[in-house]
Every structure is written in structure tokens, then in C-alpha cells.
PDB file of C-alpha atoms in Angstrom:
ATOM      1  CA  UNK A 505     -41.289  12.612  58.505  1.00  0.00           C
ATOM      2  CA  UNK A 506     -41.016   9.960  55.806  1.00  0.00           C
ATOM      3  CA  UNK A 507     -43.506  10.223  52.955  1.00  0.00           C
ATOM      4  CA  UNK A 508     -42.494   7.260  50.765  1.00  0.00           C
ATOM      5  CA  UNK A 509     -45.971   6.414  49.468  1.00  0.00           C
ATOM      6  CA  UNK A 510     -47.086  10.029  48.923  1.00  0.00           C
ATOM      7  CA  UNK A 511     -46.512  12.163  45.821  1.00  0.00           C
ATOM      8  CA  UNK A 512     -43.060  13.746  45.871  1.00  0.00           C
ATOM      9  CA  UNK A 513     -43.032  17.400  46.996  1.00  0.00           C
ATOM     10  CA  UNK A 514     -40.753  18.362  44.070  1.00  0.00           C
ATOM     11  CA  UNK A 515     -43.692  18.456  41.657  1.00  0.00           C
ATOM     12  CA  UNK A 516     -42.969  15.553  39.286  1.00  0.00           C
ATOM     13  CA  UNK A 517     -46.159  13.724  40.241  1.00  0.00           C
ATOM     14  CA  UNK A 518     -44.133  10.587  41.047  1.00  0.00           C
ATOM     15  CA  UNK A 519     -44.252   8.866  44.429  1.00  0.00           C
ATOM     16  CA  UNK A 520     -41.566  10.183  46.768  1.00  0.00           C
ATOM     17  CA  UNK A 521     -39.817   6.823  47.181  1.00  0.00           C
ATOM     18  CA  UNK A 522     -39.325   6.545  43.400  1.00  0.00           C
ATOM     19  CA  UNK A 523     -38.374  10.217  42.986  1.00  0.00           C
ATOM     20  CA  UNK A 524     -36.423  12.300  45.510  1.00  0.00           C
ATOM     21  CA  UNK A 525     -36.672   9.592  48.157  1.00  0.00           C
ATOM     22  CA  UNK A 526     -33.968   7.721  46.234  1.00  0.00           C
ATOM     23  CA  UNK A 527     -31.541  10.534  47.068  1.00  0.00           C
ATOM     24  CA  UNK A 528     -32.563  12.301  50.258  1.00  0.00           C
ATOM     25  CA  UNK A 529     -30.984  10.831  53.370  1.00  0.00           C
ATOM     26  CA  UNK A 530     -33.043  10.172  56.472  1.00  0.00           C
ATOM     27  CA  UNK A 531     -32.036   9.197  59.962  1.00  0.00           C
ATOM     28  CA  UNK A 532     -33.399   5.651  59.547  1.00  0.00           C
ATOM     29  CA  UNK A 533     -31.989   4.734  56.137  1.00  0.00           C
ATOM     30  CA  UNK A 534     -29.329   5.718  53.647  1.00  0.00           C
ATOM     31  CA  UNK A 535     -30.027   7.168  50.201  1.00  0.00           C
ATOM     32  CA  UNK A 536     -30.333   4.586  47.453  1.00  0.00           C
ATOM     33  CA  UNK A 537     -28.673   6.617  44.688  1.00  0.00           C
ATOM     34  CA  UNK A 538     -27.048   9.923  43.755  1.00  0.00           C
ATOM     35  CA  UNK A 539     -28.855  12.480  41.588  1.00  0.00           C
ATOM     36  CA  UNK A 540     -27.787  11.991  37.967  1.00  0.00           C
ATOM     37  CA  UNK A 541     -28.462  15.558  36.813  1.00  0.00           C
ATOM     38  CA  UNK A 542     -28.381  19.067  38.251  1.00  0.00           C
ATOM     39  CA  UNK A 543     -32.180  19.186  38.008  1.00  0.00           C
ATOM     40  CA  UNK A 544     -32.474  15.924  39.980  1.00  0.00           C
ATOM     41  CA  UNK A 545     -30.316  17.483  42.687  1.00  0.00           C
ATOM     42  CA  UNK A 546     -32.350  20.710  42.626  1.00  0.00           C
ATOM     43  CA  UNK A 547     -35.594  18.775  43.055  1.00  0.00           C
ATOM     44  CA  UNK A 548     -34.165  16.579  45.821  1.00  0.00           C
ATOM     45  CA  UNK A 549     -32.857  19.633  47.678  1.00  0.00           C
ATOM     46  CA  UNK A 550     -36.298  21.232  47.469  1.00  0.00           C
ATOM     47  CA  UNK A 551     -37.791  18.030  48.916  1.00  0.00           C
ATOM     48  CA  UNK A 552     -35.188  18.143  51.684  1.00  0.00           C
ATOM     49  CA  UNK A 553     -36.313  21.693  52.529  1.00  0.00           C
ATOM     50  CA  UNK A 554     -39.927  20.466  52.657  1.00  0.00           C
ATOM     51  CA  UNK A 555     -38.857  17.661  55.023  1.00  0.00           C
ATOM     52  CA  UNK A 556     -36.483  19.860  57.091  1.00  0.00           C
ATOM     53  CA  UNK A 557     -33.606  17.515  56.234  1.00  0.00           C
ATOM     54  CA  UNK A 558     -30.699  19.847  56.974  1.00  0.00           C
ATOM     55  CA  UNK A 559     -28.168  16.991  56.835  1.00  0.00           C
ATOM     56  CA  UNK A 560     -28.962  16.279  53.163  1.00  0.00           C
ATOM     57  CA  UNK A 561     -28.837  19.967  52.264  1.00  0.00           C
ATOM     58  CA  UNK A 562     -25.401  20.372  53.876  1.00  0.00           C
ATOM     59  CA  UNK A 563     -24.150  17.110  52.322  1.00  0.00           C
ATOM     60  CA  UNK A 564     -25.123  18.255  48.796  1.00  0.00           C
ATOM     61  CA  UNK A 565     -23.670  21.778  49.143  1.00  0.00           C
ATOM     62  CA  UNK A 566     -20.184  22.349  47.704  1.00  0.00           C
ATOM     63  CA  UNK A 567     -17.628  22.737  50.489  1.00  0.00           C
ATOM     64  CA  UNK A 568     -16.368  26.083  49.135  1.00  0.00           C
ATOM     65  CA  UNK A 569     -19.730  27.789  49.745  1.00  0.00           C
ATOM     66  CA  UNK A 570     -21.334  25.500  52.346  1.00  0.00           C
ATOM     67  CA  UNK A 571     -22.605  27.128  55.540  1.00  0.00           C
ATOM     68  CA  UNK A 572     -21.966  25.367  58.839  1.00  0.00           C
ATOM     69  CA  UNK A 573     -25.695  25.158  59.512  1.00  0.00           C
ATOM     70  CA  UNK A 574     -28.927  26.365  57.960  1.00  0.00           C
ATOM     71  CA  UNK A 575     -31.142  26.863  60.993  1.00  0.00           C
ATOM     72  CA  UNK A 576     -34.233  25.297  59.450  1.00  0.00           C
ATOM     73  CA  UNK A 577     -35.914  25.064  62.836  1.00  0.00           C
ATOM     74  CA  UNK A 578     -36.196  28.849  63.238  1.00  0.00           C
ATOM     75  CA  UNK A 579     -39.042  30.470  65.196  1.00  0.00           C
ATOM     76  CA  UNK A 580     -41.398  30.637  62.182  1.00  0.00           C
ATOM     77  CA  UNK A 581     -40.310  27.889  59.781  1.00  0.00           C
ATOM     78  CA  UNK A 582     -41.257  28.100  56.135  1.00  0.00           C
ATOM     79  CA  UNK A 583     -43.919  25.689  54.871  1.00  0.00           C
ATOM     80  CA  UNK A 584     -42.883  24.861  51.317  1.00  0.00           C
ATOM     81  CA  UNK A 585     -45.865  24.408  48.991  1.00  0.00           C
ATOM     82  CA  UNK A 586     -44.635  24.244  45.402  1.00  0.00           C
ATOM     83  CA  UNK A 587     -41.704  24.103  43.010  1.00  0.00           C
ATOM     84  CA  UNK A 588     -41.675  25.168  39.362  1.00  0.00           C
ATOM     85  CA  UNK A 589     -38.597  24.483  37.214  1.00  0.00           C
ATOM     86  CA  UNK A 590     -38.360  27.269  34.639  1.00  0.00           C
ATOM     87  CA  UNK A 591     -35.212  26.378  32.746  1.00  0.00           C
ATOM     88  CA  UNK A 592     -32.150  24.159  32.849  1.00  0.00           C
ATOM     89  CA  UNK A 593     -28.814  24.737  31.153  1.00  0.00           C
ATOM     90  CA  UNK A 594     -26.342  21.868  30.892  1.00  0.00           C
ATOM     91  CA  UNK A 595     -26.348  19.780  34.076  1.00  0.00           C
ATOM     92  CA  UNK A 596     -26.639  16.389  32.399  1.00  0.00           C
ATOM     93  CA  UNK A 597     -24.863  13.293  33.644  1.00  0.00           C
ATOM     94  CA  UNK A 598     -21.598  13.947  31.734  1.00  0.00           C
ATOM     95  CA  UNK A 599     -21.496  17.751  32.213  1.00  0.00           C
ATOM     96  CA  UNK A 600     -19.099  19.406  34.667  1.00  0.00           C
ATOM     97  CA  UNK A 601     -21.615  22.084  35.665  1.00  0.00           C
ATOM     98  CA  UNK A 602     -25.211  23.066  35.209  1.00  0.00           C
ATOM     99  CA  UNK A 603     -27.809  25.706  36.061  1.00  0.00           C
ATOM    100  CA  UNK A 604     -31.419  25.300  37.124  1.00  0.00           C
ATOM    101  CA  UNK A 605     -33.760  28.282  37.205  1.00  0.00           C
ATOM    102  CA  UNK A 606     -36.725  27.715  39.492  1.00  0.00           C
ATOM    103  CA  UNK A 607     -39.438  29.341  41.555  1.00  0.00           C
ATOM    104  CA  UNK A 608     -40.116  27.841  44.992  1.00  0.00           C
ATOM    105  CA  UNK A 609     -43.265  28.839  46.867  1.00  0.00           C
ATOM    106  CA  UNK A 610     -43.638  28.821  50.632  1.00  0.00           C
ATOM    107  CA  UNK A 611     -45.822  30.155  53.404  1.00  0.00           C
ATOM    108  CA  UNK A 612     -44.288  32.172  56.230  1.00  0.00           C
ATOM    109  CA  UNK A 613     -45.985  34.282  58.879  1.00  0.00           C
ATOM    110  CA  UNK A 614     -49.320  33.695  57.153  1.00  0.00           C
ATOM    111  CA  UNK A 615     -48.199  35.030  53.749  1.00  0.00           C
ATOM    112  CA  UNK A 616     -47.465  33.119  50.564  1.00  0.00           C
ATOM    113  CA  UNK A 617     -43.960  33.970  49.332  1.00  0.00           C
ATOM    114  CA  UNK A 618     -41.715  32.837  46.488  1.00  0.00           C
ATOM    115  CA  UNK A 619     -38.036  32.593  45.690  1.00  0.00           C
ATOM    116  CA  UNK A 620     -36.932  32.865  42.054  1.00  0.00           C
ATOM    117  CA  UNK A 621     -33.340  31.694  41.680  1.00  0.00           C
ATOM    118  CA  UNK A 622     -30.890  30.490  39.050  1.00  0.00           C
ATOM    119  CA  UNK A 623     -28.887  27.844  40.918  1.00  0.00           C
ATOM    120  CA  UNK A 624     -25.380  26.823  39.863  1.00  0.00           C
ATOM    121  CA  UNK A 625     -24.352  23.188  40.351  1.00  0.00           C
ATOM    122  CA  UNK A 626     -21.059  21.394  39.737  1.00  0.00           C
ATOM    123  CA  UNK A 627     -20.342  17.726  39.157  1.00  0.00           C
ATOM    124  CA  UNK A 628     -17.361  16.459  41.157  1.00  0.00           C
ATOM    125  CA  UNK A 629     -16.386  12.820  40.792  1.00  0.00           C
ATOM    126  CA  UNK A 630     -19.881  11.854  39.654  1.00  0.00           C
ATOM    127  CA  UNK A 631     -21.661  13.726  42.449  1.00  0.00           C
ATOM    128  CA  UNK A 632     -23.729  16.828  41.746  1.00  0.00           C
ATOM    129  CA  UNK A 633     -23.319  19.602  44.333  1.00  0.00           C
ATOM    130  CA  UNK A 634     -25.039  22.961  44.815  1.00  0.00           C
ATOM    131  CA  UNK A 635     -22.456  25.745  44.439  1.00  0.00           C
ATOM    132  CA  UNK A 636     -24.416  28.991  44.610  1.00  0.00           C
ATOM    133  CA  UNK A 637     -27.392  30.818  43.194  1.00  0.00           C
ATOM    134  CA  UNK A 638     -28.430  34.144  41.769  1.00  0.00           C
ATOM    135  CA  UNK A 639     -31.744  35.486  43.014  1.00  0.00           C
ATOM    136  CA  UNK A 640     -33.779  36.690  40.047  1.00  0.00           C
ATOM    137  CA  UNK A 641     -36.011  38.754  42.304  1.00  0.00           C
ATOM    138  CA  UNK A 642     -36.267  39.380  45.995  1.00  0.00           C
ATOM    139  CA  UNK A 643     -38.673  37.405  48.104  1.00  0.00           C
ATOM    140  CA  UNK A 644     -42.002  38.358  46.650  1.00  0.00           C
ATOM    141  CA  UNK A 645     -45.567  37.778  47.785  1.00  0.00           C
ATOM    142  CA  UNK A 646     -47.848  35.479  45.843  1.00  0.00           C
ATOM    143  CA  UNK A 647     -50.544  37.431  43.987  1.00  0.00           C
ATOM    144  CA  UNK A 648     -54.108  36.648  45.089  1.00  0.00           C
ATOM    145  CA  UNK A 649     -55.295  36.180  41.479  1.00  0.00           C
ATOM    146  CA  UNK A 650     -52.341  34.049  40.351  1.00  0.00           C
ATOM    147  CA  UNK A 651     -52.639  30.266  40.159  1.00  0.00           C
ATOM    148  CA  UNK A 652     -52.022  28.627  43.509  1.00  0.00           C
ATOM    149  CA  UNK A 653     -48.525  27.092  43.707  1.00  0.00           C
ATOM    150  CA  UNK A 654     -49.909  23.971  45.410  1.00  0.00           C
ATOM    151  CA  UNK A 655     -50.879  22.681  41.957  1.00  0.00           C
ATOM    152  CA  UNK A 656     -54.654  22.702  42.424  1.00  0.00           C
ATOM    153  CA  UNK A 657     -55.223  24.900  39.346  1.00  0.00           C
ATOM    154  CA  UNK A 658     -57.336  27.295  41.397  1.00  0.00           C
ATOM    155  CA  UNK A 659     -56.577  30.955  42.047  1.00  0.00           C
ATOM    156  CA  UNK A 660     -54.499  31.458  45.175  1.00  0.00           C
ATOM    157  CA  UNK A 661     -57.271  33.440  46.911  1.00  0.00           C
ATOM    158  CA  UNK A 662     -59.704  30.513  46.466  1.00  0.00           C
ATOM    159  CA  UNK A 663     -57.235  27.856  47.562  1.00  0.00           C
ATOM    160  CA  UNK A 664     -54.314  28.257  49.985  1.00  0.00           C
ATOM    161  CA  UNK A 665     -54.807  32.026  50.413  1.00  0.00           C
TER     162      UNK A 665
END
């Protein structure tokens, strides 16, 4: 599923083609560029999860921690609905490593869930790679009275809930 003229799923508000679409590989074309920062890579990996692009996720995972496969096409796949970047530490173009703390929201088995992680990235030969991450909390349900992660500004119970 190519979404070039839609808003990018990573939450920047930019069209996909001019945002994560520059990085994420697809079966019918090659990426145009490499992410310049750890945050760019984090956002593009989130978009790849939204698009079920396992090849891009594996390609941008450091070989020392990379799984052989992710199994994105499981029985009840996650439907990713929002990404919030909380904090970044280092991870600029000339840095050797960086960290991006984020919360990613998804729906699974009819429930809204979230992952809160501090991801560790390294820069090898000008290419940012995901190394590993520290979960800040276990998978946690979205509260009914919290703002909906889809970005509507409404309470979850009045929107996607």
C-alpha cells in the first residue's frame, strides 16, 4: 500500500512522499535517501510498521540484534494509529549514537494499546540503524478519557474508542 499523496503516518503532518516515503523501501521503487537523524529513522520505522514493510524494518535493524523475521502478518495484526516523540538525545547527523523516546499507539483485538520505549540507534558509515530499546512501561491500554492518539483532539471514547 503506497500512500505518497497522503499525510505521513509518523505524525509530522507532511505528505508521506516528502517525509518517510523518502526512506522506506517498497517493492516497486527504491528509497530516495537515508534518514539523517535517529529521529528520522524512528519515524520511518514507525511508518514501515503502519505499512507492514518488514523488509525496511529488517534492513534498518543493526545486525547484532536483528531478528530473522518479524512476523507482521500474524493472526491479529496491529493497526497503528499514532506516534508521539517524547524526547531525543543526540542522534544528529554527526553523532555516533542517539536515543528516541516515543509512545506508539495501536489497536489490537478491539483494544487501543500503546508502547512506550526509549530506542537506541547507532550511526554506522552514515547510516542510522536501530540497535535496541528499553520499554518504559508494559503494553498498556489507552484510557477512555485520554486524548485519542489519532490526532483528532477528541477524547478516545468519542473518537476511535
